[in-house]
Tab-separated table of C-alpha atoms and ligand atoms in Angstrom:
chain	number	residue	atom	x	y	z
A	1432	SER	CA	79.662	88.149	129.723
A	1433	PRO	CA	77.575	85.462	127.914
A	1434	THR	CA	74.827	83.647	129.818
A	1435	VAL	CA	74.366	80.832	127.296
A	1436	PRO	CA	76.423	77.743	128.243
A	1437	VAL	CA	79.109	76.497	125.872
A	1438	PRO	CA	77.668	73.508	123.915
A	1439	PRO	CA	79.280	70.297	125.236
A	1440	LYS	CA	80.680	69.502	121.788
A	1441	PHE	CA	82.891	72.592	121.990
A	1442	ALA	CA	84.361	71.493	125.298
A	1443	GLN	CA	85.291	68.142	123.688
A	1444	GLY	CA	86.828	69.781	120.604
A	1445	VAL	CA	85.334	70.740	117.269
A	1446	THR	CA	87.142	70.459	113.942
A	1447	VAL	CA	86.406	72.820	111.059
A	1448	ALA	CA	88.083	72.221	107.702
A	1449	LEU	CA	89.003	75.460	105.939
A	1450	VAL	CA	89.403	74.640	102.251
A	1451	ARG	CA	90.916	77.543	100.330
A	1452	GLN	CA	91.416	78.190	96.651
A	1453	LEU	CA	94.005	80.953	97.144
A	1454	SER	CA	96.249	81.900	100.033
A	1455	SER	CA	98.861	84.382	98.822
A	1456	GLY	CA	98.433	88.133	99.122
A	1457	ASP	CA	97.484	90.490	101.951
A	1458	TYR	CA	93.754	89.943	101.647
A	1459	PHE	CA	93.980	86.166	102.105
A	1460	GLU	CA	96.608	86.397	104.859
A	1461	GLN	CA	94.529	88.842	106.906
A	1462	TRP	CA	91.379	86.774	106.353
A	1463	LEU	CA	93.166	83.666	107.657
A	1464	ALA	CA	94.511	85.527	110.701
A	1465	GLY	CA	90.934	86.519	111.590
A	1466	ALA	CA	89.639	82.975	111.073
A	1467	GLN	CA	92.423	81.548	113.253
A	1468	ALA	CA	91.817	84.089	116.033
A	1469	GLU	CA	88.088	83.324	116.115
A	1470	ALA	CA	88.784	79.577	116.045
A	1471	LYS	CA	91.009	79.985	119.106
A	1472	THR	CA	88.317	81.958	120.918
A	1473	LEU	CA	85.705	79.292	120.198
A	1474	ASN	CA	87.975	76.306	120.899
A	1475	VAL	CA	87.722	75.165	117.292
A	1476	LYS	CA	90.522	73.263	115.576
A	1477	LEU	CA	90.934	74.716	112.100
A	1478	GLU	CA	92.229	72.198	109.558
A	1479	LEU	CA	93.734	74.343	106.854
A	1480	SER	CA	94.325	73.457	103.214
A	1481	SER	CA	94.918	75.579	100.112
A	1482	GLY	CA	94.748	74.788	96.436
A	1483	ASP	CA	97.258	77.630	95.895
A	1484	GLY	CA	95.342	78.557	92.751
A	1485	ASN	CA	95.051	74.955	91.530
A	1486	ASN	CA	91.316	74.217	91.358
A	1487	ASP	CA	91.756	70.442	91.103
A	1488	LYS	CA	93.899	70.481	94.249
A	1489	GLN	CA	91.220	72.492	96.072
A	1490	ALA	CA	88.536	70.002	94.948
A	1491	LEU	CA	90.678	67.116	96.237
A	1492	ASN	CA	91.238	68.891	99.575
A	1493	LEU	CA	87.488	69.343	99.842
A	1494	GLU	CA	86.794	65.654	99.071
A	1495	GLN	CA	89.277	64.718	101.822
A	1496	ALA	CA	87.598	67.021	104.343
A	1497	VAL	CA	84.278	65.304	103.575
A	1498	GLN	CA	85.871	61.852	103.946
A	1499	ARG	CA	87.439	62.847	107.285
A	1500	ARG	CA	83.976	63.969	108.392
A	1501	ALA	CA	85.037	67.338	109.727
A	1502	ASP	CA	82.397	68.821	112.063
A	1503	ALA	CA	81.942	71.642	109.552
A	1504	ILE	CA	83.600	72.867	106.369
A	1505	ILE	CA	84.359	76.385	105.168
A	1506	VAL	CA	85.032	76.647	101.431
A	1507	ASP	CA	86.942	79.881	100.812
A	1508	HIS	CA	86.743	80.957	97.143
A	1509	GLY	CA	86.809	78.448	94.314
A	1510	PHE	CA	85.152	77.869	90.982
A	1511	ALA	CA	81.595	76.536	91.102
A	1512	ASP	CA	82.203	73.616	88.740
A	1513	THR	CA	85.211	72.318	90.678
A	1514	VAL	CA	83.846	72.627	94.238
A	1515	GLN	CA	80.115	71.998	93.871
A	1516	PRO	CA	80.339	68.173	93.407
A	1517	ALA	CA	82.164	67.770	96.746
A	1518	ILE	CA	79.907	70.359	98.427
A	1519	LYS	CA	76.949	68.172	97.439
A	1520	LYS	CA	78.660	65.188	99.100
A	1521	ALA	CA	79.263	67.225	102.269
A	1522	VAL	CA	75.618	68.231	102.438
A	1523	ALA	CA	74.501	64.626	101.778
A	1524	ALA	CA	76.770	63.481	104.644
A	1525	GLY	CA	75.150	66.050	106.943
A	1526	ILE	CA	78.312	68.162	107.292
A	1527	PRO	CA	77.410	71.837	107.777
A	1528	LEU	CA	79.086	74.046	105.202
A	1529	VAL	CA	79.851	77.749	104.831
A	1530	ALA	CA	80.793	78.950	101.342
A	1531	PHE	CA	82.713	82.216	101.186
A	1532	ASP	CA	82.941	83.944	97.804
A	1533	VAL	CA	81.844	80.849	95.889
A	1534	ASP	CA	78.392	79.680	94.832
A	1535	PRO	CA	77.801	76.412	96.737
A	1536	GLY	CA	75.000	75.429	94.350
A	1537	THR	CA	72.770	74.297	97.225
A	1538	PRO	CA	70.468	76.206	99.584
A	1539	GLU	CA	71.630	73.964	102.409
A	1540	ALA	CA	74.993	75.706	102.643
A	1541	VAL	CA	75.383	79.124	104.211
A	1542	GLN	CA	76.650	81.623	101.677
A	1543	LEU	CA	78.971	84.328	102.996
A	1544	THR	CA	79.938	87.273	100.807
A	1545	GLN	CA	81.086	90.827	101.051
A	1546	ASP	CA	78.631	93.242	99.427
A	1547	ASP	CA	80.475	93.157	96.098
A	1548	HIS	CA	77.997	95.310	94.189
A	1549	ARG	CA	78.500	97.999	96.791
A	1550	ILE	CA	82.282	97.502	96.766
A	1551	ALA	CA	82.199	98.319	93.057
A	1552	SER	CA	79.642	101.118	93.227
A	1553	GLN	CA	81.398	102.949	96.070
A	1554	GLY	CA	84.639	103.117	94.072
A	1555	LEU	CA	82.827	103.986	90.855
A	1556	ASP	CA	80.808	106.801	92.449
A	1557	GLN	CA	84.101	108.327	93.549
A	1558	LEU	CA	85.628	107.793	90.088
A	1559	LYS	CA	82.630	109.525	88.481
A	1560	ALA	CA	82.827	112.460	90.891
A	1561	ASP	CA	86.569	112.876	90.248
A	1562	LEU	CA	86.387	112.516	86.444
A	1563	GLY	CA	83.676	115.162	86.085
A	1564	ASP	CA	83.120	115.222	82.338
A	1565	GLY	CA	84.034	111.578	81.896
A	1566	GLY	CA	87.100	110.056	80.306
A	1567	GLU	CA	88.984	106.931	79.335
A	1568	VAL	CA	89.355	104.115	81.843
A	1569	VAL	CA	91.426	100.916	82.013
A	1570	TYR	CA	89.509	98.098	83.721
A	1571	VAL	CA	91.139	95.196	85.590
A	1572	TYR	CA	89.107	91.984	85.747
A	1573	VAL	CA	89.422	88.208	85.592
A	1574	ALA	CA	86.198	86.225	85.059
A	1575	GLY	CA	85.241	83.183	87.126
A	1576	PHE	CA	85.916	84.503	90.637
A	1577	ALA	CA	82.463	85.116	92.154
A	1578	PRO	CA	83.332	88.428	93.889
A	1579	LEU	CA	84.997	89.806	90.753
A	1580	ASP	CA	82.044	88.660	88.629
A	1581	ARG	CA	79.623	90.505	90.903
A	1582	ARG	CA	81.781	93.659	90.806
A	1583	ASN	CA	81.848	93.277	87.024
A	1584	GLU	CA	78.034	93.325	86.932
A	1585	THR	CA	78.128	96.730	88.601
A	1586	TRP	CA	80.841	98.007	86.232
A	1587	THR	CA	78.831	96.818	83.206
A	1588	ARG	CA	75.727	98.667	84.435
A	1589	PHE	CA	77.793	101.739	85.328
A	1590	LYS	CA	79.242	101.978	81.800
A	1591	LYS	CA	75.739	101.835	80.305
A	1592	ASP	CA	74.503	104.543	82.680
A	1593	ASN	CA	77.563	106.756	82.124
A	1594	PRO	CA	78.415	106.770	78.411
A	1595	ALA	CA	80.990	109.551	78.871
A	1596	ILE	CA	83.116	107.107	80.857
A	1597	LYS	CA	84.738	104.805	78.314
A	1598	GLN	CA	86.601	101.563	78.898
A	1599	VAL	CA	89.537	101.594	76.467
A	1600	ALA	CA	91.289	98.455	77.697
A	1601	GLN	CA	90.631	95.439	79.900
A	1602	ILE	CA	93.522	93.675	81.577
A	1603	GLY	CA	93.870	91.223	84.454
A	1604	VAL	CA	95.511	88.096	85.781
A	1605	VAL	CA	95.180	86.182	89.063
A	1606	ASN	CA	98.179	84.066	90.017
A	1607	SER	CA	100.780	83.886	92.795
A	1608	SER	CA	102.281	87.230	91.662
A	1609	THR	CA	99.149	89.067	90.595
A	1610	ALA	CA	100.381	92.587	91.392
A	1611	SER	CA	103.531	92.407	89.281
A	1612	ALA	CA	101.730	90.690	86.377
A	1613	VAL	CA	99.025	93.385	86.438
A	1614	ALA	CA	101.723	96.089	86.610
A	1615	ASP	CA	103.218	94.828	83.344
A	1616	GLN	CA	99.810	94.690	81.660
A	1617	ALA	CA	98.804	98.110	82.985
A	1618	LYS	CA	102.020	99.668	81.664
A	1619	ALA	CA	101.263	98.342	78.181
A	1620	ALA	CA	97.625	99.521	78.362
A	1621	LEU	CA	98.645	103.007	79.512
A	1622	GLN	CA	101.301	103.312	76.813
A	1623	ALA	CA	98.774	102.268	74.153
A	1624	ASN	CA	96.121	104.669	75.501
A	1625	PRO	CA	97.786	107.955	76.500
A	1626	GLY	CA	94.431	109.634	77.230
A	1627	VAL	CA	93.537	107.338	80.152
A	1628	LYS	CA	92.441	109.196	83.284
A	1629	ALA	CA	91.564	106.324	85.611
A	1630	ILE	CA	92.082	102.641	86.327
A	1631	PHE	CA	89.248	100.691	87.937
A	1632	ALA	CA	91.033	97.856	89.740
A	1633	PRO	CA	88.587	96.226	92.188
A	1634	TYR	CA	90.965	93.824	94.013
A	1635	ASN	CA	93.905	95.091	96.085
A	1636	GLU	CA	96.491	93.062	94.166
A	1637	PHE	CA	95.142	94.646	90.943
A	1638	ALA	CA	95.277	98.139	92.458
A	1639	LYS	CA	98.825	97.630	93.770
A	1640	GLY	CA	99.937	96.512	90.300
A	1641	ALA	CA	98.197	99.446	88.647
A	1642	ALA	CA	99.824	101.873	91.107
A	1643	LEU	CA	103.241	100.446	90.287
A	1644	ALA	CA	102.641	100.924	86.559
A	1645	VAL	CA	101.446	104.520	86.939
A	1646	LYS	CA	104.431	105.301	89.134
A	1647	GLU	CA	106.958	103.699	86.787
A	1648	LEU	CA	105.537	105.646	83.832
A	1649	GLY	CA	105.533	108.892	85.836
A	1650	LEU	CA	101.786	109.388	85.242
A	1651	GLN	CA	100.823	110.195	88.851
A	1652	ASP	CA	99.358	113.568	87.872
A	1653	LYS	CA	97.237	112.115	85.048
A	1654	VAL	CA	95.893	108.734	86.170
A	1655	ARG	CA	93.926	107.900	89.323
A	1656	ILE	CA	93.264	104.400	90.650
A	1657	TYR	CA	90.045	103.172	92.268
A	1658	GLY	CA	90.504	99.838	94.008
A	1659	ALA	CA	88.952	97.355	96.405
A	1660	ASP	CA	90.210	95.802	99.676
A	1661	ILE	CA	92.626	97.232	102.213
A	1662	SER	CA	95.645	96.094	104.217
A	1663	THR	CA	98.402	97.811	106.128
A	1664	ALA	CA	100.618	97.506	103.042
A	1665	ASP	CA	97.830	98.996	100.879
A	1666	ILE	CA	97.484	101.928	103.282
A	1667	GLY	CA	101.220	102.486	102.802
A	1668	VAL	CA	100.814	102.509	99.002
A	1669	MET	CA	97.748	104.783	99.103
A	1670	THR	CA	99.326	107.377	101.361
A	1671	GLU	CA	102.819	107.573	99.885
A	1672	PRO	CA	103.634	110.946	98.259
A	1673	ARG	CA	102.003	111.346	94.798
A	1674	SER	CA	100.243	107.954	95.070
A	1675	PRO	CA	97.693	107.517	92.248
A	1676	TRP	CA	95.558	105.083	94.355
A	1677	VAL	CA	92.967	107.565	95.630
A	1678	ALA	CA	90.110	105.370	96.849
A	1679	THR	CA	89.253	101.804	97.773
A	1680	SER	CA	86.071	100.144	98.964
A	1681	ALA	CA	86.793	97.481	101.530
A	1682	THR	CA	85.805	95.291	104.420
A	1683	ASP	CA	88.278	94.307	107.126
A	1684	PRO	CA	89.327	90.863	105.789
A	1685	SER	CA	90.158	89.575	109.258
A	1686	ASN	CA	86.606	90.445	110.345
A	1687	VAL	CA	85.233	88.430	107.398
A	1688	GLY	CA	87.399	85.446	108.397
A	1689	ARG	CA	86.015	85.702	111.937
A	1690	VAL	CA	82.434	85.755	110.613
A	1691	ALA	CA	83.085	82.589	108.562
A	1692	VAL	CA	84.317	80.664	111.617
A	1693	ARG	CA	81.452	81.911	113.806
A	1694	ALA	CA	78.910	80.810	111.178
A	1695	ALA	CA	80.508	77.359	111.007
A	1696	ALA	CA	80.533	77.081	114.825
A	1697	LEU	CA	76.851	78.033	115.023
A	1698	LEU	CA	75.987	75.344	112.465
A	1699	VAL	CA	77.950	72.733	114.429
A	1700	ALA	CA	75.969	73.709	117.532
A	1701	GLY	CA	72.708	73.285	115.627
A	1702	GLU	CA	71.907	76.994	115.845
A	1703	LYS	CA	70.016	78.760	113.092
A	1704	VAL	CA	72.142	80.764	110.650
A	1705	GLU	CA	70.690	82.884	107.870
A	1706	HIS	CA	71.179	81.353	104.451
A	1707	THR	CA	73.066	84.418	103.184
A	1708	LEU	CA	75.445	86.531	105.249
A	1709	THR	CA	76.673	89.768	103.687
A	1710	VAL	CA	79.451	91.899	105.129
A	1711	PRO	CA	79.129	95.583	104.194
A	1712	PRO	CA	82.154	97.542	102.918
A	1713	ALA	CA	83.214	101.131	103.575
A	1714	LEU	CA	84.702	103.588	101.110
A	1715	ILE	CA	88.202	104.576	102.198
A	1716	THR	CA	89.863	107.525	100.516
A	1717	GLN	CA	93.464	108.580	100.331
A	1718	LYS	CA	92.463	111.937	101.832
A	1719	GLN	CA	90.774	110.278	104.804
A	1720	LEU	CA	93.862	108.131	105.475
A	1721	ARG	CA	96.260	111.069	105.185
A	1722	ASP	CA	94.086	113.485	107.186
A	1723	GLY	CA	93.576	110.891	109.913
A	1724	GLY	CA	97.264	109.920	110.005
A	1725	ILE	CA	96.151	106.299	109.517
A	1726	THR	CA	99.079	103.977	108.869
A	1727	GLY	CA	97.685	100.517	109.605
A	1728	ILE	CA	94.584	98.360	109.516
A	1729	GLU	CA	94.018	98.405	113.316
A	1730	GLN	CA	93.979	102.201	113.298
A	1731	LEU	CA	91.609	102.140	110.321
A	1732	VAL	CA	89.157	99.825	112.087
A	1733	GLN	CA	89.163	102.199	115.070
A	1734	ALA	CA	88.432	105.135	112.768
A	1735	VAL	CA	85.735	103.233	110.834
A	1736	PRO	CA	84.011	101.029	113.457
A	1737	GLY	CA	81.511	99.725	110.870
A	1738	LEU	CA	84.344	97.546	109.539
A	1739	ASN	CA	83.860	95.312	112.573
A	1740	THR	CA	80.583	93.341	112.408
A	1741	PRO	CA	80.196	91.320	115.645
A	1742	GLU	CA	76.427	91.167	115.062
A	1743	ILE	CA	76.836	88.972	111.956
A	1744	ALA	CA	76.702	85.305	113.002
A	1745	LYS	CA	76.879	86.207	116.667
A	1746	VAL	CA	77.769	83.239	118.856
A	1747	PRO	CA	75.585	83.423	121.995
A	1748	TRP	CA	77.954	81.467	124.245
A	1749	ALA	CA	81.056	83.533	123.383
A	1750	ALA	CA	82.177	86.999	124.374
A	1751	SER	CA	81.697	89.229	121.304
A	1752	SER	CA	84.786	89.788	119.157
B	2992	SR1	C1	90.582	86.710	93.149
B	2992	SR1	S1	89.237	87.158	94.097
B	2992	SR1	C2	89.853	88.455	95.065
B	2992	SR1	C3	88.806	89.023	95.957
B	2992	SR1	O1	88.390	88.080	96.879
B	2992	SR1	C4	87.868	88.761	98.023
B	2992	SR1	O2	86.518	88.930	97.793
B	2992	SR1	C5	88.592	90.066	98.072
B	2992	SR1	O3	87.744	91.152	98.320
B	2992	SR1	C6	89.330	90.156	96.761
B	2992	SR1	O4	89.137	91.385	96.099
C-alpha cells in the first residue's frame, strides 16, 4: 500500500473539469467509465461536459470551466482552432491542463495521446501480410481529428512505400451515427470498385460501418477490414461467423481515461508530469479472439496485460489501478 500521504487538497475535494468534443460511441463511453472510476479512487469530482460534436459548444464549455476555476481541466478531443484560445486562458490563470487527442498549442499543458502512428502501422502491417501481392483498398478518414490525422500520416507513408497497395476510394464521416453513415458510403465504394480486397478503417465506428457494408453486400470472402480501437461490442462483431473485420490495433479506452485523470490529479498536487504521455496499443486479431474464446474487454485485458498501463502518470499516494 502507498507510503506517500494523500495531499491535503484531495481530502478537502478536488474538482476536475472534463471538457469533451464527442461522447457517443463505445470508445468514448468506455473512456469516460475509466475516467470516472479513477476520479472516484482519487476523490476527485469530475465535472463533465460534452460538445456532442459541436465545436463551438465545446469551446464555450471550456471557457466556463476556466471561469469556474476548476482545479484542473482535461480537454478530450477537439479542433485546435476552437479549443486553443480557451486553453491559453486556462494556462494564464494557472489552471493545470491535460489535452487528450488535441494539440493544446502550448508546452505548459500535458499532452496525452495513444501511439497513433503505431495504431496505424500495426493494422497496415497485417493488411500487407494478408494481401500478399497487393491490391485495391478503400480508406476511411476524416481530417481535423488529431488521432485520425496522425494515423493518416502513417497511411500516406505506407502507400508510398507499398505501390502495389492502391487506394481506390476514400470515404468517411464523423457524427452521432458514424457507423451507419460509413456503412452507406462503404457500400457505394465497394459497388463502384468490385476489385477491392481490403478496407483500412482506423476508428472502431468506421470499422463497424465497413463490416456492415461488406456483410450486406455478401462480400465476406473477398474483403477484409483492418480497424482501430476495441470494445466488447467490437469483439462481438470481429468474432461473429464470416466477419470481415480481421484485425484492429487498440488501447483499452478505459485505461486511457484513467491515465488522463491521474495526470490531472498529479498536476493539481504540484507533482511533475512529463509533457507528453503516450499510451501504447496492441494488435488484436480475429484469430486471437476466437482462439482465446475472448468475448469481452475485461477478458481481453487479462489476455493482453500490456493494455493496462498503471506506470503512466502513477499517483504515489494511491493504490495502483
Ligand atoms: C473521431 S476521433 C476517434 C478516435 O479517437 C480516439 O483516439 C480513438 O482511438 C478513436 O479512434
